[in-house]
Short mmCIF file of C-alpha atoms and ligand atoms in Angstrom, two decimals:
data_model
loop_
_atom_site.label_atom_id
_atom_site.label_comp_id
_atom_site.label_asym_id
_atom_site.label_seq_id
_atom_site.Cartn_x
_atom_site.Cartn_y
_atom_site.Cartn_z
CA MET A 1 0.09 94.34 111.75
CA ASP A 2 3.09 92.20 112.71
CA LEU A 3 5.97 93.67 110.04
CA LEU A 4 7.68 89.41 110.26
CA ASP A 5 4.55 88.55 109.64
CA GLU A 6 4.96 84.93 109.26
CA SER A 7 2.80 83.69 106.66
CA ILE A 8 5.34 84.60 104.10
CA VAL A 9 7.79 81.62 106.15
CA PRO A 10 7.72 78.32 104.70
CA GLU A 11 5.86 76.30 107.55
CA HIS A 12 8.87 74.16 108.53
CA ALA A 13 10.63 77.40 109.55
CA ARG A 14 7.68 78.93 111.90
CA ASP A 15 9.11 76.80 114.60
CA ALA A 16 12.41 77.99 115.06
CA LYS A 17 10.53 81.68 114.41
CA HIS A 18 9.02 81.74 117.27
CA GLU A 19 11.89 80.37 118.87
CA ALA A 20 13.46 83.63 117.78
CA ARG A 21 11.63 86.20 118.34
CA GLU A 22 10.79 84.56 122.00
CA PHE A 23 14.97 84.57 122.60
CA ALA A 24 15.26 88.35 120.74
CA ALA A 25 12.22 89.64 123.31
CA GLU A 26 14.22 87.36 126.71
CA HIS A 27 18.18 88.05 126.01
CA ILE A 28 18.53 90.67 122.80
CA GLU A 29 16.46 93.52 123.02
CA PRO A 30 16.93 94.39 126.88
CA ASN A 31 20.52 94.41 126.52
CA ALA A 32 20.70 95.93 122.89
CA GLU A 33 21.72 99.21 124.54
CA ALA A 34 24.45 98.05 127.52
CA TYR A 35 26.53 96.22 125.03
CA TYR A 36 26.43 98.69 122.33
CA ASP A 37 27.10 101.57 124.84
CA SER A 38 30.50 99.16 125.92
CA GLY A 39 31.30 98.25 123.18
CA GLU A 40 32.06 94.40 124.65
CA TYR A 41 31.92 91.02 122.90
CA PRO A 42 28.63 89.35 124.13
CA TRP A 43 28.91 86.27 125.40
CA GLU A 44 26.56 86.07 127.91
CA VAL A 45 23.65 86.49 125.13
CA LEU A 46 26.22 84.39 122.84
CA GLU A 47 25.91 81.54 126.15
CA ALA A 48 22.21 81.84 125.96
CA GLY A 49 21.42 81.53 122.54
CA MET A 50 23.51 78.30 122.35
CA ASP A 51 21.26 77.17 125.84
CA ALA A 52 18.46 77.92 123.66
CA GLY A 53 19.99 76.24 120.87
CA LEU A 54 19.56 78.58 118.40
CA VAL A 55 23.66 79.53 117.59
CA ALA A 56 25.81 77.24 115.32
CA GLN A 57 22.29 74.16 114.54
CA ASP A 58 22.63 75.31 110.89
CA ILE A 59 24.91 72.29 111.12
CA ASP A 60 24.00 68.67 110.10
CA GLU A 61 21.82 67.19 112.72
CA GLU A 62 24.68 64.15 111.87
CA TYR A 63 27.64 66.42 113.92
CA GLY A 64 25.65 67.10 116.37
CA GLY A 65 23.72 70.83 115.34
CA ARG A 66 19.61 70.95 114.24
CA GLY A 67 19.83 71.00 110.76
CA PHE A 68 18.38 74.48 110.23
CA ASP A 69 18.46 75.09 106.47
CA LEU A 70 17.78 78.21 104.90
CA ALA A 71 14.37 79.14 105.85
CA GLU A 72 15.08 78.55 109.10
CA VAL A 73 18.71 80.64 109.45
CA LEU A 74 16.71 83.28 107.49
CA ALA A 75 13.83 83.06 109.86
CA ILE A 76 15.89 83.87 112.61
CA ALA A 77 17.91 86.46 111.89
CA GLU A 78 14.85 88.75 110.84
CA GLU A 79 13.82 88.28 114.35
CA PHE A 80 17.55 89.01 115.73
CA TYR A 81 18.57 91.90 113.79
CA ARG A 82 14.71 93.49 114.96
CA ALA A 83 16.21 92.75 118.24
CA ASP A 84 19.91 94.30 117.84
CA ALA A 85 22.31 94.13 114.53
CA GLY A 86 25.23 94.10 117.00
CA ILE A 87 24.49 91.08 119.47
CA ALA A 88 22.44 89.03 116.09
CA LEU A 89 25.79 89.11 113.91
CA THR A 90 27.37 87.92 117.11
CA LEU A 91 25.29 84.88 117.47
CA GLN A 92 25.26 83.98 114.18
CA LEU A 93 28.74 84.54 113.31
CA ALA A 94 28.87 81.60 116.01
CA SER A 95 29.67 79.43 112.78
CA PHE A 96 30.80 81.48 110.35
CA GLY A 97 33.01 79.11 107.81
CA CYS A 98 31.25 75.79 108.81
CA GLU A 99 29.05 75.55 105.46
CA MET A 100 31.69 74.99 103.75
CA VAL A 101 33.13 72.41 105.55
CA GLU A 102 30.24 70.54 106.23
CA GLN A 103 29.47 70.86 101.95
CA TYR A 104 32.94 69.84 101.04
CA GLY A 105 35.18 68.96 104.32
CA THR A 106 36.19 65.75 104.69
CA ASP A 107 34.88 63.07 107.15
CA GLU A 108 37.24 63.56 109.58
CA GLN A 109 37.64 67.32 109.50
CA LYS A 110 33.42 67.14 110.02
CA GLU A 111 33.76 65.28 113.15
CA GLU A 112 37.44 67.10 114.88
CA TYR A 113 36.09 71.04 113.59
CA LEU A 114 32.26 71.15 112.70
CA ARG A 115 31.01 68.78 115.91
CA PRO A 116 32.19 70.94 119.13
CA ILE A 117 30.60 74.53 116.70
CA ALA A 118 27.70 72.20 116.99
CA GLU A 119 27.63 71.47 120.46
CA ASN A 120 28.58 75.07 121.24
CA ASP A 121 31.58 73.42 122.47
CA GLN A 122 33.54 76.28 120.06
CA ILE A 123 33.06 78.98 117.86
CA SER A 124 34.40 79.12 114.09
CA GLY A 125 35.02 82.25 111.73
CA LEU A 126 36.13 82.60 108.23
CA ALA A 127 38.82 84.99 106.98
CA VAL A 128 38.34 86.57 103.10
CA SER A 129 39.10 90.11 103.32
CA GLU A 130 42.07 91.34 102.99
CA PRO A 131 43.37 94.87 104.01
CA GLU A 132 44.21 95.94 100.92
CA THR A 133 41.97 93.88 98.64
CA GLY A 134 37.48 93.09 99.71
CA SER A 135 35.64 93.24 97.00
CA ASP A 136 37.56 91.89 93.99
CA LEU A 137 38.00 87.68 95.75
CA ALA A 138 40.69 87.21 92.64
CA GLY A 139 42.48 89.07 93.50
CA MET A 140 43.27 88.73 97.48
CA THR A 141 47.37 88.03 98.63
CA THR A 142 47.58 85.75 101.54
CA LYS A 143 49.58 82.82 100.37
CA ALA A 144 49.44 79.33 101.06
CA GLU A 145 53.04 77.98 100.63
CA ALA A 146 53.77 73.53 99.65
CA VAL A 147 55.72 72.98 102.76
CA ASP A 148 56.82 69.03 103.89
CA GLY A 149 53.52 67.98 105.00
CA GLY A 150 50.90 71.08 104.92
CA TYR A 151 51.18 74.79 103.58
CA GLU A 152 52.18 77.44 105.83
CA LEU A 153 50.13 80.65 105.33
CA THR A 154 51.99 84.44 105.26
CA GLY A 155 49.64 87.96 105.07
CA GLU A 156 46.82 89.33 106.75
CA LYS A 157 43.36 89.23 106.46
CA TYR A 158 41.00 92.08 108.00
CA TRP A 159 37.48 92.87 108.87
CA VAL A 160 37.33 89.08 110.11
CA GLY A 161 34.36 88.66 112.49
CA ASN A 162 35.23 86.39 115.49
CA ALA A 163 38.97 86.49 114.38
CA VAL A 164 40.63 87.13 118.15
CA GLU A 165 37.83 85.20 119.23
CA ALA A 166 36.85 81.39 117.34
CA ASP A 167 38.80 78.43 118.19
CA TRP A 168 39.77 78.06 114.82
CA LEU A 169 38.64 79.76 110.62
CA THR A 170 38.08 78.83 107.79
CA VAL A 171 40.71 80.82 105.73
CA TYR A 172 40.86 81.68 101.93
CA ALA A 173 44.52 81.56 100.75
CA LYS A 174 46.41 81.62 97.27
CA THR A 175 47.33 78.76 96.23
CA GLY A 176 48.60 79.65 92.74
CA ASP A 177 49.55 82.24 90.00
CA GLY A 178 48.06 80.57 87.12
CA GLU A 179 46.12 82.84 84.98
CA ASP A 180 42.96 81.92 85.53
CA ARG A 181 42.88 84.14 88.43
CA TYR A 182 39.55 82.00 89.39
CA SER A 183 41.38 79.18 90.25
CA ASN A 184 44.27 79.82 92.65
CA TYR A 185 43.00 79.83 95.60
CA THR A 186 42.10 77.09 98.02
CA LEU A 187 40.46 77.51 101.50
CA PHE A 188 41.92 76.00 105.00
CA ILE A 189 40.80 75.22 108.72
CA VAL A 190 43.00 76.82 110.40
CA GLU A 191 42.93 77.65 114.26
CA THR A 192 43.97 79.82 116.69
CA ASP A 193 46.37 79.69 118.58
CA SER A 194 48.41 78.09 115.69
CA ASP A 195 51.92 79.39 115.62
CA GLY A 196 52.49 82.19 113.18
CA TYR A 197 48.84 82.94 113.93
CA GLU A 198 48.49 86.61 115.38
CA ALA A 199 44.54 88.99 115.85
CA GLU A 200 44.14 91.44 117.15
CA HIS A 201 40.79 93.79 117.13
CA ILE A 202 39.93 96.42 114.06
CA PRO A 203 39.50 100.06 115.41
CA GLU A 204 36.44 100.84 116.98
CA LYS A 205 33.12 100.57 114.82
CA MET A 206 30.15 103.68 114.34
CA GLY A 207 27.55 100.35 114.37
CA MET A 208 27.08 96.99 115.61
CA ARG A 209 29.23 97.33 118.11
CA ALA A 210 28.44 93.92 120.00
CA SER A 211 29.88 92.70 116.93
CA LYS A 212 33.66 91.98 116.67
CA GLN A 213 36.08 92.01 113.82
CA GLY A 214 39.80 91.48 113.90
CA HIS A 215 42.95 91.99 111.60
CA ILE A 216 45.04 88.84 111.49
CA VAL A 217 49.36 88.52 110.80
CA PHE A 218 49.87 85.46 109.49
CA ASP A 219 53.72 84.59 109.14
CA ASP A 220 54.87 81.46 107.94
CA CYS A 221 51.65 79.79 110.28
CA PHE A 222 51.65 76.36 109.69
CA VAL A 223 48.74 74.02 108.79
CA PRO A 224 48.73 69.98 107.83
CA GLU A 225 47.50 69.22 104.12
CA GLU A 226 44.69 67.08 105.60
CA ASN A 227 42.79 71.07 107.22
CA VAL A 228 42.31 71.91 103.09
CA VAL A 229 38.41 72.31 102.83
CA GLY A 230 38.07 70.56 99.15
CA SER A 231 40.20 70.61 96.13
CA GLU A 232 43.55 72.93 95.81
CA GLY A 233 42.79 75.38 93.69
CA GLY A 234 38.49 75.40 94.35
CA GLY A 235 38.27 77.78 96.67
CA PHE A 236 37.05 80.79 94.86
CA TYR A 237 33.99 78.69 93.77
CA VAL A 238 33.00 77.15 97.08
CA LEU A 239 33.13 80.70 98.31
CA ALA A 240 30.75 82.13 95.88
CA ASP A 241 28.91 79.08 96.38
CA PHE A 242 28.64 79.57 99.86
CA PHE A 243 27.80 83.91 99.23
CA ASN A 244 24.73 82.52 97.23
CA HIS A 245 23.49 81.60 100.61
CA GLY A 246 25.31 83.98 103.04
CA ARG A 247 22.86 86.98 101.14
CA VAL A 248 20.14 85.64 101.21
CA VAL A 249 20.60 85.98 104.85
CA VAL A 250 22.22 89.04 105.31
CA GLY A 251 18.68 90.12 103.37
CA GLY A 252 17.38 89.43 106.78
CA HIS A 253 19.42 91.57 108.68
CA GLY A 254 18.32 93.74 106.67
CA LEU A 255 14.46 93.53 106.77
CA GLY A 256 14.87 93.00 110.55
CA LEU A 257 16.77 96.19 110.56
CA ALA A 258 13.76 97.59 108.62
CA ALA A 259 11.25 96.16 110.64
CA ALA A 260 12.20 98.05 113.70
CA ALA A 261 13.06 101.07 111.85
CA ILE A 262 9.20 101.63 111.30
CA GLU A 263 8.58 99.75 114.80
CA GLU A 264 10.54 102.67 115.96
CA ALA A 265 9.02 105.61 113.77
CA GLU A 266 4.86 104.59 113.77
CA GLU A 267 5.50 104.47 117.78
CA PHE A 268 7.18 108.02 117.50
CA VAL A 269 4.48 110.17 115.83
CA HIS A 270 1.82 108.37 117.28
CA GLY A 271 2.75 109.95 120.80
CA ARG A 272 4.11 112.60 118.76
CA ASN A 273 2.29 116.20 119.42
CA ALA A 274 2.79 118.69 116.92
CA PHE A 275 0.46 121.86 115.95
CA GLY A 276 -2.04 120.79 118.10
CA ARG A 277 -2.14 116.90 117.09
CA THR A 278 -0.01 113.89 116.45
CA VAL A 279 2.10 114.38 113.79
CA ASN A 280 0.74 111.24 112.43
CA GLU A 281 -2.12 113.26 111.46
CA PHE A 282 -0.50 115.23 108.74
CA GLN A 283 -0.76 113.47 106.01
CA ALA A 284 2.91 113.75 104.57
CA VAL A 285 4.13 112.26 107.52
CA GLN A 286 1.11 109.15 106.52
CA HIS A 287 3.16 109.63 103.18
CA THR A 288 6.60 108.89 104.46
CA LEU A 289 5.45 105.63 106.60
CA SER A 290 3.31 104.43 103.80
CA ASP A 291 7.41 104.37 101.83
CA MET A 292 8.03 102.49 104.68
CA ARG A 293 6.28 99.86 104.57
CA ILE A 294 5.62 100.52 100.63
CA GLY A 295 9.15 99.12 100.55
CA PHE A 296 9.83 96.83 102.72
CA GLU A 297 7.12 94.03 101.78
CA SER A 298 8.54 94.41 98.16
CA ALA A 299 11.85 93.49 99.88
CA ARG A 300 10.79 91.10 102.05
CA ALA A 301 8.41 89.26 99.04
CA LEU A 302 11.45 89.36 97.23
CA ASN A 303 13.90 88.14 99.73
CA TRP A 304 11.53 84.77 100.59
CA ARG A 305 11.43 84.24 96.96
CA ALA A 306 15.25 84.61 96.66
CA CYS A 307 15.27 81.73 99.62
CA GLU A 308 13.31 79.14 97.54
CA LYS A 309 15.79 79.64 94.41
CA VAL A 310 18.44 79.69 95.61
CA ALA A 311 17.75 76.83 98.14
CA ASP A 312 16.28 74.82 95.16
CA SER A 313 20.40 76.25 93.79
CA ASP A 314 17.74 78.06 90.94
CA ASP A 315 19.95 80.42 89.26
CA ALA A 316 21.22 81.63 92.60
CA GLY A 317 23.29 83.70 92.25
CA TYR A 318 21.21 85.95 90.71
CA TRP A 319 18.56 85.81 93.48
CA ALA A 320 20.87 86.02 96.14
CA ALA A 321 21.72 89.18 94.98
CA LEU A 322 19.21 90.93 94.32
CA ALA A 323 17.90 89.77 98.04
CA LYS A 324 20.91 91.06 99.46
CA THR A 325 20.88 94.81 97.48
CA LYS A 326 17.22 95.13 98.01
CA SER A 327 17.10 94.19 101.93
CA THR A 328 19.26 96.27 103.11
CA GLU A 329 18.64 99.48 100.78
CA VAL A 330 15.29 99.59 102.21
CA ALA A 331 17.32 99.04 105.52
CA THR A 332 18.63 102.43 105.36
CA ASP A 333 15.90 104.00 103.69
CA CYS A 334 13.85 103.00 105.96
CA ALA A 335 16.34 104.19 108.89
CA GLU A 336 16.75 107.74 107.25
CA LYS A 337 12.81 108.33 106.95
CA GLY A 338 12.42 107.09 110.02
CA MET A 339 15.21 109.51 111.75
CA LYS A 340 13.67 112.25 110.07
CA LEU A 341 9.78 111.79 111.52
CA HIS A 342 11.71 111.22 115.21
CA GLY A 343 12.68 115.08 114.58
CA GLY A 344 15.59 116.65 116.52
CA ARG A 345 15.22 113.17 119.35
CA SER A 346 16.72 111.09 116.48
CA ILE A 347 20.26 112.26 116.81
CA LEU A 348 20.08 111.67 120.70
CA THR A 349 22.98 108.18 120.84
CA ASP A 350 20.04 106.29 123.47
CA ARG A 351 17.20 105.95 121.19
CA ARG A 352 16.62 103.05 119.04
CA ILE A 353 15.93 104.56 115.78
CA ALA A 354 19.03 106.25 115.83
CA ARG A 355 21.16 102.72 116.80
CA VAL A 356 19.61 101.70 113.92
CA TYR A 357 20.37 104.29 111.20
CA ARG A 358 24.24 103.77 112.38
CA ASP A 359 23.53 99.08 111.71
CA VAL A 360 22.06 99.72 108.97
CA ARG A 361 24.72 101.05 106.89
CA ILE A 362 26.65 98.32 107.53
CA PRO A 363 24.82 94.87 105.79
CA VAL A 364 25.39 97.16 102.49
CA ILE A 365 28.64 95.98 102.78
CA TYR A 366 29.58 93.15 103.90
CA GLU A 367 28.88 90.03 102.15
CA GLY A 368 29.99 91.42 98.82
CA ALA A 369 29.22 95.24 98.36
CA ASN A 370 25.96 96.34 96.94
CA ASP A 371 27.98 98.09 94.29
CA ILE A 372 29.40 94.02 93.65
CA GLN A 373 25.89 92.77 93.70
CA ARG A 374 24.42 95.12 90.64
CA ASN A 375 27.57 93.76 88.56
CA LEU A 376 26.57 90.41 89.55
CA ILE A 377 22.82 90.75 89.32
CA TYR A 378 23.50 92.33 85.62
CA ARG A 379 26.12 89.36 84.13
CA GLN A 380 24.12 86.81 85.70
CA SER A 381 20.08 87.87 83.99
CA ARG A 382 21.36 87.91 80.40
C1 FAD B 1 31.10 94.93 110.16
C2 FAD B 1 31.68 93.92 109.50
C3 FAD B 1 32.01 92.45 109.11
C4 FAD B 1 32.42 91.72 107.97
N1 FAD B 1 32.98 90.27 108.46
C5 FAD B 1 33.46 89.55 107.64
C6 FAD B 1 34.34 88.20 107.85
O1 FAD B 1 34.12 88.31 108.82
N2 FAD B 1 35.54 88.28 107.03
C7 FAD B 1 35.89 88.62 106.72
O2 FAD B 1 35.89 87.71 105.68
N3 FAD B 1 35.11 90.19 105.57
C8 FAD B 1 34.27 90.39 106.36
N4 FAD B 1 34.41 92.00 106.73
C9 FAD B 1 34.36 92.34 105.01
C10 FAD B 1 33.38 93.05 104.28
O3 FAD B 1 33.25 91.45 103.35
C11 FAD B 1 34.41 94.10 103.16
O4 FAD B 1 34.54 94.91 103.59
C12 FAD B 1 33.56 93.99 101.55
O5 FAD B 1 33.61 93.34 100.86
C13 FAD B 1 34.31 95.16 100.84
O6 FAD B 1 35.70 95.32 100.33
P1 FAD B 1 36.54 96.49 100.83
O7 FAD B 1 35.58 97.07 102.48
O8 FAD B 1 37.75 95.98 101.06
O9 FAD B 1 35.44 97.43 99.87
P2 FAD B 1 36.32 98.16 99.03
O10 FAD B 1 36.81 96.94 97.91
O11 FAD B 1 37.70 98.45 99.27
O12 FAD B 1 35.49 98.47 97.49
C14 FAD B 1 34.94 100.29 98.38
C15 FAD B 1 33.94 100.45 97.49
O13 FAD B 1 34.83 100.35 96.34
C16 FAD B 1 33.63 100.33 95.03
N5 FAD B 1 33.49 98.80 94.28
C17 FAD B 1 35.12 98.74 94.81
N6 FAD B 1 34.96 97.39 93.42
C18 FAD B 1 33.49 97.82 92.63
C19 FAD B 1 33.22 97.00 90.95
N7 FAD B 1 34.21 96.51 91.21
N8 FAD B 1 32.39 97.42 90.94
C20 FAD B 1 31.52 98.71 91.76
N9 FAD B 1 31.78 99.42 92.91
C21 FAD B 1 33.00 98.01 93.67
C22 FAD B 1 32.62 99.69 96.20
O14 FAD B 1 31.33 100.87 95.80
C23 FAD B 1 32.55 99.04 97.18
O15 FAD B 1 31.77 99.63 98.46
C24 FAD B 1 33.19 92.60 106.32
C25 FAD B 1 33.43 93.86 107.02
C26 FAD B 1 32.31 94.49 107.71
C27 FAD B 1 32.35 96.14 108.03
#
């Protein structure tokens, strides 16, 4: 039975899903282990993804993309993450932050910055988190001070995907000191070759090694005023809206990883012998596999429901938080169970189950740690 069965995916998103599955089988899966080992940026796979029309194509056709909607991006995420989370993150981050420019940017910004991303001549990133602050979006300290003709950015960002590799980033910085702490932030397009922009890779991670995050230092980095995205002071709200979409897709990261864990566990127990029979014949093992399926199918049903709700802007924050939390935690649970069923072989570093086990620790953190999602669920359910 196909775990990532297409019947739950809206019809219009199935072509993208098929393309993603084919691409993942040909380019992601066979390269997953090598890139995990080397920890290098998977430029070749990224370029193949661009040639296949599967990178940065959420950008509208008007600016050179394919205009993939949320369902299509989610369908692609499930397939890519099942094949390998590290490479998948790199492929999906190539247009990170662009959605906000598309929705709130000026026509000039869209021509100058979105088009090269959609046409795969450039890649982008989103810089929000800082070394001392991650969860508290209204507590970030990187400052943008108004100067003649624009702003000067000073401060640090951490964990930023593509901070070293990207051509430009959407950067979230503090422009005010008002009592309403949610109205003090603004988004800027910052070119990574600007004076005063320095980035280096953060230390090596235990999982998703084929994706790269960086530490940025802004030192009086000038940004022209025409690079403000939306209005000054509106950054927090724009970002919160963007995260609703992103969290549905991160749910898809969890679902892809959970599917990989289940596949791997099922295959292993059917081939492994103990006490004169294959391990899958023990009822306790069957129950473990059933629990994995129960978790997976519940999360997937919720995630696709959330996709529809978020696309319709119907209590989007609530549904996005539910989906992100459930799907990423089902992934950690399935990985844990998959490890158990592999016995000693679970800890061999070249095993797919071991890679999944390391990777599942990550989507529970990014786009808002799951404790923060629980705060949002409680607050928005009242
Ligand atoms: C692989 C990876 C890629 C990432 N990519 C990006 C990127 O491209 N751009 C970007 O800007 N950021 C990125 N991030 C950063 C990510 O969004 C943050 O790590 C995340 O928001 C958590 O922030 P923090 O690590 O500073 O944790 P902290 O804010 O220090 O929180 C630590 C823990 O404290 C608890 N906690 C904190 N506050 C609360 C609260 N109010 N209620 C309950 N519990 C709480 C939670 O358990 C939380 O996990 C990435 C992170 C990772 C791991």
